């Protein structure tokens, strides 16, 4: 089968490349540990012999079923693709970072000091940084960047963190040893700069005192708001922001449309990469049968068949 991948992001790799490319993953079979971006690079190398095609930086807006085995997808840029089967692997949907309500923040977006994701921690080497948030992402990056950045300040609105207890302990230890500055019970109140960010102010929610810290970067890590976006309008059965599927083959209520990975839901669903791989395998076999009615397909191991390059 020939496969064409469309993604709104400018690169392949979904959450792994966009949110945590440099984080080690420990639960991929066969890899005791692997950096998220390395896993994506390896997967890309593995699919290369099949010459998949890519449309990147475009969002699928509409999905029309014209007939059996005849779908048309249209992107926000007007690109149209025709397909016999559609597999939605839309993850959290087209995700947008949750932004704090701070006036003028947008003036420093797009390379001027305010980032909502850390793509390459090396970009912050020897820089002054303010991170904000209380979840795993804020904690993990604070720990990681403490070794790289010149100065790290973590601002959190409360005294308790939502992240893993181990990470919380590490962050408190780093603060005690003076490696980072930890500001609790405080909210971001304003940003200052001239073309590029150079200061961030925060207000203590108890004392109402306002302090300012000089910084090169502000990274608010308040999570992503999962939005299915256009996918909601395609006539699929949606259950709690996800697509309901039949676990026999991860098909949806519309014959010829499948949903795999984080975007689907079923009893005991686990949002894990491993589960996405399994779902993709069952989906592929079912998709082959749907595309080729009447043709008998016998599964052969790759150790027997090798790779049939296109
Ligand atoms: C910080 C963090 C750590 C994690 N650690 C682990 C771990 O250790 N082990 C593990 O197994 N899992 C981990 N996960 C979960 C794992 O990343 C997800 O299960 C996995 O990324 C799901 O893959 P996916 O392909 O279903 O979706 P995603 O990776 O979310 O990719 C979906 C893609 O679809 C695109 N998209 C959505 N809608 C459209 C549209 N309309 N048009 C075009 N493109 C669209 C998005 O841009 C996105 O690139 C972690 C997740 C996070 C956030």
Short mmCIF file of C-alpha atoms and ligand atoms in Angstrom, two decimals:
data_model
loop_
_atom_site.label_atom_id
_atom_site.label_comp_id
_atom_site.label_asym_id
_atom_site.label_seq_id
_atom_site.Cartn_x
_atom_site.Cartn_y
_atom_site.Cartn_z
CA UNK A 1 0.00 0.00 0.00
CA UNK A 2 1.15 3.53 -0.65
CA UNK A 3 0.95 5.98 2.19
CA UNK A 4 0.78 9.77 2.34
CA UNK A 5 1.15 11.57 5.66
CA UNK A 6 -0.30 15.02 6.33
CA UNK A 7 0.66 16.95 9.46
CA UNK A 8 -0.03 20.49 10.57
CA UNK A 9 3.40 20.68 12.18
CA UNK A 10 6.39 21.51 9.97
CA UNK A 11 8.05 18.19 10.81
CA UNK A 12 6.99 14.57 11.36
CA UNK A 13 7.10 13.04 14.81
CA UNK A 14 4.01 14.43 16.58
CA UNK A 15 4.39 15.06 20.30
CA UNK A 16 7.83 13.41 20.41
CA UNK A 17 9.42 15.92 18.03
CA UNK A 18 7.36 18.91 19.03
CA UNK A 19 7.13 18.64 22.81
CA UNK A 20 9.91 16.43 24.10
CA UNK A 21 12.54 15.68 21.42
CA UNK A 22 15.44 15.49 23.89
CA UNK A 23 13.68 13.47 26.60
CA UNK A 24 14.65 9.84 27.10
CA UNK A 25 11.84 7.30 26.74
CA UNK A 26 12.18 4.08 28.72
CA UNK A 27 9.24 1.93 27.60
CA UNK A 28 9.82 1.29 23.90
CA UNK A 29 10.38 -2.45 23.38
CA UNK A 30 13.96 -3.18 22.41
CA UNK A 31 15.30 0.18 23.57
CA UNK A 32 16.32 0.33 27.23
CA UNK A 33 16.34 4.07 26.64
CA UNK A 34 15.93 6.21 23.55
CA UNK A 35 15.64 9.96 23.02
CA UNK A 36 12.26 10.85 21.54
CA UNK A 37 13.78 12.44 18.42
CA UNK A 38 16.11 9.47 17.90
CA UNK A 39 13.09 7.16 17.92
CA UNK A 40 11.43 9.33 15.28
CA UNK A 41 14.64 9.37 13.20
CA UNK A 42 14.82 5.57 13.38
CA UNK A 43 11.17 5.20 12.44
CA UNK A 44 11.74 7.51 9.47
CA UNK A 45 14.70 5.38 8.38
CA UNK A 46 12.56 2.26 8.75
CA UNK A 47 9.76 3.57 6.52
CA UNK A 48 12.06 5.12 3.89
CA UNK A 49 12.19 1.96 1.70
CA UNK A 50 8.44 2.29 1.18
CA UNK A 51 8.78 5.89 -0.10
CA UNK A 52 5.94 7.48 1.83
CA UNK A 53 4.92 10.98 0.74
CA UNK A 54 4.53 13.93 3.09
CA UNK A 55 2.51 17.12 3.18
CA UNK A 56 3.75 19.10 6.17
CA UNK A 57 2.66 22.38 7.68
CA UNK A 58 -0.91 21.91 6.45
CA UNK A 59 -3.99 21.10 8.47
CA UNK A 60 -6.64 18.75 7.14
CA UNK A 61 -9.84 20.76 7.25
CA UNK A 62 -12.35 18.54 5.51
CA UNK A 63 -12.75 14.85 4.82
CA UNK A 64 -15.35 13.83 2.30
CA UNK A 65 -16.40 10.28 1.44
CA UNK A 66 -17.47 10.36 -2.19
CA UNK A 67 -17.94 6.62 -2.55
CA UNK A 68 -16.63 3.36 -1.14
CA UNK A 69 -12.81 3.53 -1.29
CA UNK A 70 -12.93 7.13 -2.46
CA UNK A 71 -12.11 9.82 0.06
CA UNK A 72 -11.01 13.40 -0.57
CA UNK A 73 -9.10 15.35 2.04
CA UNK A 74 -8.68 19.12 1.76
CA UNK A 75 -6.16 21.12 3.76
CA UNK A 76 -6.20 24.73 4.94
CA UNK A 77 -3.86 25.55 2.04
CA UNK A 78 -6.30 24.10 -0.48
CA UNK A 79 -4.24 20.95 -1.16
CA UNK A 80 -6.48 18.00 -2.05
CA UNK A 81 -5.60 14.35 -1.70
CA UNK A 82 -7.57 11.35 -2.84
CA UNK A 83 -7.34 8.12 -0.87
CA UNK A 84 -8.95 4.71 -0.61
CA UNK A 85 -8.57 4.62 3.15
CA UNK A 86 -8.00 7.35 5.71
CA UNK A 87 -6.19 6.74 8.98
CA UNK A 88 -6.55 9.48 11.56
CA UNK A 89 -3.55 9.56 13.89
CA UNK A 90 -4.26 13.08 15.08
CA UNK A 91 -3.06 12.62 18.67
CA UNK A 92 -4.30 15.45 20.81
CA UNK A 93 -5.58 17.20 17.72
CA UNK A 94 -3.98 20.40 16.56
CA UNK A 95 -2.61 21.43 19.88
CA UNK A 96 -2.15 24.95 21.07
CA UNK A 97 -0.15 25.82 24.17
CA UNK A 98 -2.13 27.30 27.06
CA UNK A 99 -0.92 30.88 27.40
CA UNK A 100 -0.95 32.89 30.62
CA UNK A 101 -3.07 36.04 30.56
CA UNK A 102 -0.19 38.52 30.53
CA UNK A 103 -0.54 41.71 28.50
CA UNK A 104 1.98 42.11 25.71
CA UNK A 105 3.22 38.51 25.84
CA UNK A 106 2.57 38.06 22.12
CA UNK A 107 5.00 40.92 21.35
CA UNK A 108 7.84 38.62 22.40
CA UNK A 109 6.66 35.43 20.67
CA UNK A 110 8.28 34.09 17.49
CA UNK A 111 11.93 34.22 18.47
CA UNK A 112 11.85 37.32 20.68
CA UNK A 113 12.18 35.59 24.03
CA UNK A 114 8.82 33.94 24.81
CA UNK A 115 8.56 30.27 23.89
CA UNK A 116 5.88 27.79 24.85
CA UNK A 117 7.89 24.64 24.13
CA UNK A 118 11.53 23.74 24.52
CA UNK A 119 12.65 22.20 21.28
CA UNK A 120 16.41 22.37 21.69
CA UNK A 121 17.73 22.95 25.21
CA UNK A 122 21.12 23.87 23.72
CA UNK A 123 19.55 27.12 22.51
CA UNK A 124 19.43 28.16 26.18
CA UNK A 125 23.06 27.42 27.02
CA UNK A 126 24.49 30.20 29.19
CA UNK A 127 21.25 32.18 28.95
CA UNK A 128 19.02 33.47 31.74
CA UNK A 129 15.65 31.75 31.82
CA UNK A 130 12.33 32.03 33.58
CA UNK A 131 10.13 28.94 33.46
CA UNK A 132 6.55 29.03 34.71
CA UNK A 133 4.27 26.12 35.61
CA UNK A 134 3.83 23.30 38.10
CA UNK A 135 3.46 20.15 36.02
CA UNK A 136 5.95 17.54 34.84
CA UNK A 137 7.08 19.57 31.89
CA UNK A 138 8.03 22.61 34.02
CA UNK A 139 9.76 20.40 36.59
CA UNK A 140 11.64 18.22 34.09
CA UNK A 141 12.92 21.17 32.10
CA UNK A 142 13.93 23.05 35.22
CA UNK A 143 16.05 20.07 36.27
CA UNK A 144 17.54 19.66 32.79
CA UNK A 145 18.22 23.34 32.18
CA UNK A 146 19.78 23.89 35.61
CA UNK A 147 22.89 22.27 34.08
CA UNK A 148 22.79 24.26 30.85
CA UNK A 149 21.42 27.74 31.40
CA UNK A 150 23.29 30.49 33.23
CA UNK A 151 20.34 31.15 35.50
CA UNK A 152 16.99 29.37 35.93
CA UNK A 153 14.00 30.79 37.79
CA UNK A 154 10.89 28.63 38.18
CA UNK A 155 7.70 30.52 38.99
CA UNK A 156 4.71 28.53 40.22
CA UNK A 157 1.35 29.80 41.42
CA UNK A 158 1.08 27.47 44.44
CA UNK A 159 3.26 25.62 46.98
CA UNK A 160 2.42 22.17 45.72
CA UNK A 161 3.30 20.69 42.34
CA UNK A 162 1.29 18.38 40.10
CA UNK A 163 4.39 16.59 38.77
CA UNK A 164 6.12 13.37 39.79
CA UNK A 165 7.21 13.45 43.47
CA UNK A 166 10.77 12.54 42.51
CA UNK A 167 11.02 15.55 40.19
CA UNK A 168 9.45 17.81 42.84
CA UNK A 169 12.12 16.72 45.36
CA UNK A 170 14.89 17.35 42.85
CA UNK A 171 13.61 20.86 42.12
CA UNK A 172 13.50 21.70 45.86
CA UNK A 173 17.06 20.35 46.25
CA UNK A 174 18.28 22.47 43.33
CA UNK A 175 16.67 25.53 44.94
CA UNK A 176 18.26 24.79 48.32
CA UNK A 177 21.69 24.39 46.76
CA UNK A 178 21.26 27.70 44.93
CA UNK A 179 21.38 26.17 41.44
CA UNK A 180 17.95 27.54 40.60
CA UNK A 181 15.66 30.18 42.00
CA UNK A 182 12.22 28.86 43.02
CA UNK A 183 9.38 31.36 43.30
CA UNK A 184 6.18 29.93 44.80
CA UNK A 185 2.66 31.33 45.28
CA UNK A 186 3.28 33.75 42.43
CA UNK A 187 1.78 34.57 39.07
CA UNK A 188 3.35 36.20 36.05
CA UNK A 189 2.14 39.79 35.92
CA UNK A 190 4.03 41.56 33.13
CA UNK A 191 6.84 41.30 30.60
CA UNK A 192 9.33 43.96 29.60
CA UNK A 193 11.70 44.36 26.70
CA UNK A 194 12.60 46.35 23.67
CA UNK A 195 12.39 44.15 20.59
CA UNK A 196 13.55 41.20 22.69
CA UNK A 197 12.41 40.17 26.16
CA UNK A 198 14.64 41.32 29.02
CA UNK A 199 12.45 41.18 32.12
CA UNK A 200 9.56 39.32 33.71
CA UNK A 201 7.53 40.51 36.70
CA UNK A 202 5.52 38.33 39.01
CA UNK A 203 3.10 39.00 41.84
CA UNK A 204 3.00 37.07 45.10
CA UNK A 205 -0.62 35.97 45.47
CA UNK A 206 -0.50 36.31 49.28
CA UNK A 207 1.49 39.50 49.88
CA UNK A 208 0.64 41.11 46.49
CA UNK A 209 4.29 42.18 46.26
CA UNK A 210 5.61 42.50 42.72
CA UNK A 211 9.17 41.50 41.82
CA UNK A 212 11.03 41.65 38.54
CA UNK A 213 13.69 39.28 37.28
CA UNK A 214 15.96 40.07 34.35
CA UNK A 215 15.92 37.29 31.80
CA UNK A 216 16.63 36.39 28.19
CA UNK A 217 13.79 33.88 27.90
CA UNK A 218 10.38 33.18 29.40
CA UNK A 219 8.94 29.71 28.87
CA UNK A 220 5.42 29.30 30.27
CA UNK A 221 4.73 25.55 30.44
CA UNK A 222 1.04 25.37 31.26
CA UNK A 223 0.28 22.40 29.06
CA UNK A 224 -1.50 22.06 25.78
CA UNK A 225 -5.18 22.51 25.22
CA UNK A 226 -6.27 19.43 23.31
CA UNK A 227 -8.55 20.49 20.51
CA UNK A 228 -9.82 18.04 17.95
CA UNK A 229 -10.40 21.01 15.65
CA UNK A 230 -11.81 20.12 12.25
CA UNK A 231 -11.85 16.36 13.03
CA UNK A 232 -14.98 16.93 15.11
CA UNK A 233 -16.93 17.91 12.00
CA UNK A 234 -16.31 14.73 9.99
CA UNK A 235 -19.31 12.71 11.18
CA UNK A 236 -17.28 10.39 13.39
CA UNK A 237 -18.48 9.07 16.73
CA UNK A 238 -16.72 11.27 19.28
CA UNK A 239 -16.52 10.26 22.91
CA UNK A 240 -14.83 12.61 25.41
CA UNK A 241 -12.78 14.45 22.80
CA UNK A 242 -11.59 11.22 21.14
CA UNK A 243 -12.77 9.03 18.28
CA UNK A 244 -14.62 5.87 19.33
CA UNK A 245 -13.21 2.80 17.56
CA UNK A 246 -13.82 -0.92 17.21
CA UNK A 247 -10.83 -2.65 18.80
CA UNK A 248 -11.00 -5.52 16.26
CA UNK A 249 -9.21 -3.27 13.77
CA UNK A 250 -9.43 0.32 15.09
CA UNK A 251 -12.06 1.22 12.49
CA UNK A 252 -14.47 4.08 13.14
CA UNK A 253 -18.20 4.29 12.48
CA UNK A 254 -17.42 5.31 8.87
CA UNK A 255 -16.18 2.32 6.81
CA UNK A 256 -12.73 3.09 5.40
CA UNK A 257 -11.78 5.55 8.16
CA UNK A 258 -9.58 4.29 10.98
CA UNK A 259 -8.30 6.08 14.10
CA UNK A 260 -5.11 5.04 15.89
CA UNK A 261 -2.91 6.43 18.65
CA UNK A 262 -3.87 9.04 21.21
CA UNK A 263 -6.85 10.23 19.19
CA UNK A 264 -8.94 7.11 19.66
CA UNK A 265 -10.81 5.80 22.66
CA UNK A 266 -11.98 2.37 23.79
CA UNK A 267 -12.25 0.44 27.03
CA UNK A 268 -8.89 0.35 28.84
CA UNK A 269 -7.21 2.65 26.29
CA UNK A 270 -3.63 3.56 27.19
CA UNK A 271 -2.09 6.61 25.53
CA UNK A 272 1.28 4.98 24.90
CA UNK A 273 3.51 4.79 21.84
CA UNK A 274 3.59 0.99 22.21
CA UNK A 275 -0.20 0.82 21.98
CA UNK A 276 -0.16 3.06 18.90
CA UNK A 277 2.21 0.60 17.17
CA UNK A 278 -0.10 -2.32 17.94
CA UNK A 279 -3.15 -0.43 16.75
CA UNK A 280 -1.33 0.49 13.52
CA UNK A 281 -0.54 -3.17 12.80
CA UNK A 282 -4.15 -4.34 13.17
CA UNK A 283 -5.42 -1.31 11.26
CA UNK A 284 -3.04 -1.96 8.33
CA UNK A 285 -4.24 -5.52 7.86
CA UNK A 286 -7.87 -4.43 7.96
CA UNK A 287 -7.18 -1.49 5.59
CA UNK A 288 -5.56 -3.87 3.09
CA UNK A 289 -8.69 -6.04 3.07
CA UNK A 290 -10.94 -2.99 2.73
CA UNK A 291 -8.92 -1.65 -0.21
CA UNK A 292 -8.69 -5.04 -1.93
CA UNK A 293 -12.03 -6.77 -1.48
CA UNK A 294 -11.92 -10.40 -2.57
CA UNK A 295 -8.11 -10.61 -2.58
CA UNK A 296 -6.82 -13.11 -0.08
CA UNK A 297 -3.94 -11.83 2.02
CA UNK A 298 -1.71 -14.17 3.93
CA UNK A 299 0.41 -12.62 6.60
CA UNK A 300 4.11 -13.44 6.34
CA UNK A 301 6.80 -12.54 8.82
CA UNK A 302 9.37 -9.97 7.67
CA UNK A 303 12.02 -12.56 8.51
CA UNK A 304 10.46 -14.71 5.77
CA UNK A 305 9.40 -12.09 3.27
CA UNK A 306 11.98 -9.33 3.78
CA UNK A 307 10.99 -5.84 2.70
CA UNK A 308 9.16 -5.49 -0.59
CA UNK A 309 10.44 -2.12 -1.70
CA UNK A 310 8.34 0.00 -4.02
C1 LIG B 1 5.99 15.01 27.85
C2 LIG B 1 5.46 13.70 27.31
C3 LIG B 1 6.15 12.52 27.61
C4 LIG B 1 5.69 11.30 27.13
N1 LIG B 1 6.38 10.16 27.43
C5 LIG B 1 5.97 8.97 26.94
C6 LIG B 1 6.68 7.77 27.23
O1 LIG B 1 7.68 7.77 27.96
N2 LIG B 1 6.23 6.60 26.68
C7 LIG B 1 5.09 6.54 25.87
O2 LIG B 1 4.75 5.46 25.39
N3 LIG B 1 4.39 7.67 25.61
C8 LIG B 1 4.80 8.87 26.12
N4 LIG B 1 4.08 10.01 25.84
C9 LIG B 1 2.84 9.88 25.04
C10 LIG B 1 3.17 9.77 23.54
O3 LIG B 1 3.95 10.90 23.13
C11 LIG B 1 1.87 9.72 22.76
O4 LIG B 1 1.17 8.55 23.14
C12 LIG B 1 2.16 9.68 21.25
O5 LIG B 1 2.83 10.85 20.83
C13 LIG B 1 0.85 9.53 20.48
O6 LIG B 1 1.17 9.51 19.11
P1 LIG B 1 0.07 9.91 18.03
O7 LIG B 1 0.72 9.71 16.71
O8 LIG B 1 -1.19 9.22 18.33
O9 LIG B 1 -0.21 11.46 18.28
P2 LIG B 1 0.73 12.76 18.29
O10 LIG B 1 2.13 12.43 18.65
O11 LIG B 1 0.00 13.76 19.13
O12 LIG B 1 0.71 13.26 16.77
C14 LIG B 1 -0.49 13.73 16.22
C15 LIG B 1 -0.17 14.64 15.07
O13 LIG B 1 -1.38 14.90 14.36
C16 LIG B 1 -1.33 16.23 13.88
N5 LIG B 1 -2.70 16.68 13.59
C17 LIG B 1 -3.77 16.68 14.42
N6 LIG B 1 -4.86 17.11 13.77
C18 LIG B 1 -4.46 17.39 12.49
C19 LIG B 1 -5.14 17.86 11.33
N7 LIG B 1 -6.44 18.16 11.31
N8 LIG B 1 -4.39 18.03 10.20
C20 LIG B 1 -3.06 17.73 10.17
N9 LIG B 1 -2.38 17.27 11.25
C21 LIG B 1 -3.09 17.11 12.38
C22 LIG B 1 -0.65 17.01 14.99
O14 LIG B 1 -0.03 18.18 14.47
C23 LIG B 1 0.39 15.99 15.51
O15 LIG B 1 1.67 16.16 14.93
C24 LIG B 1 4.51 11.25 26.32
C25 LIG B 1 3.82 12.43 26.02
C26 LIG B 1 4.29 13.65 26.52
C27 LIG B 1 3.54 14.91 26.17
#
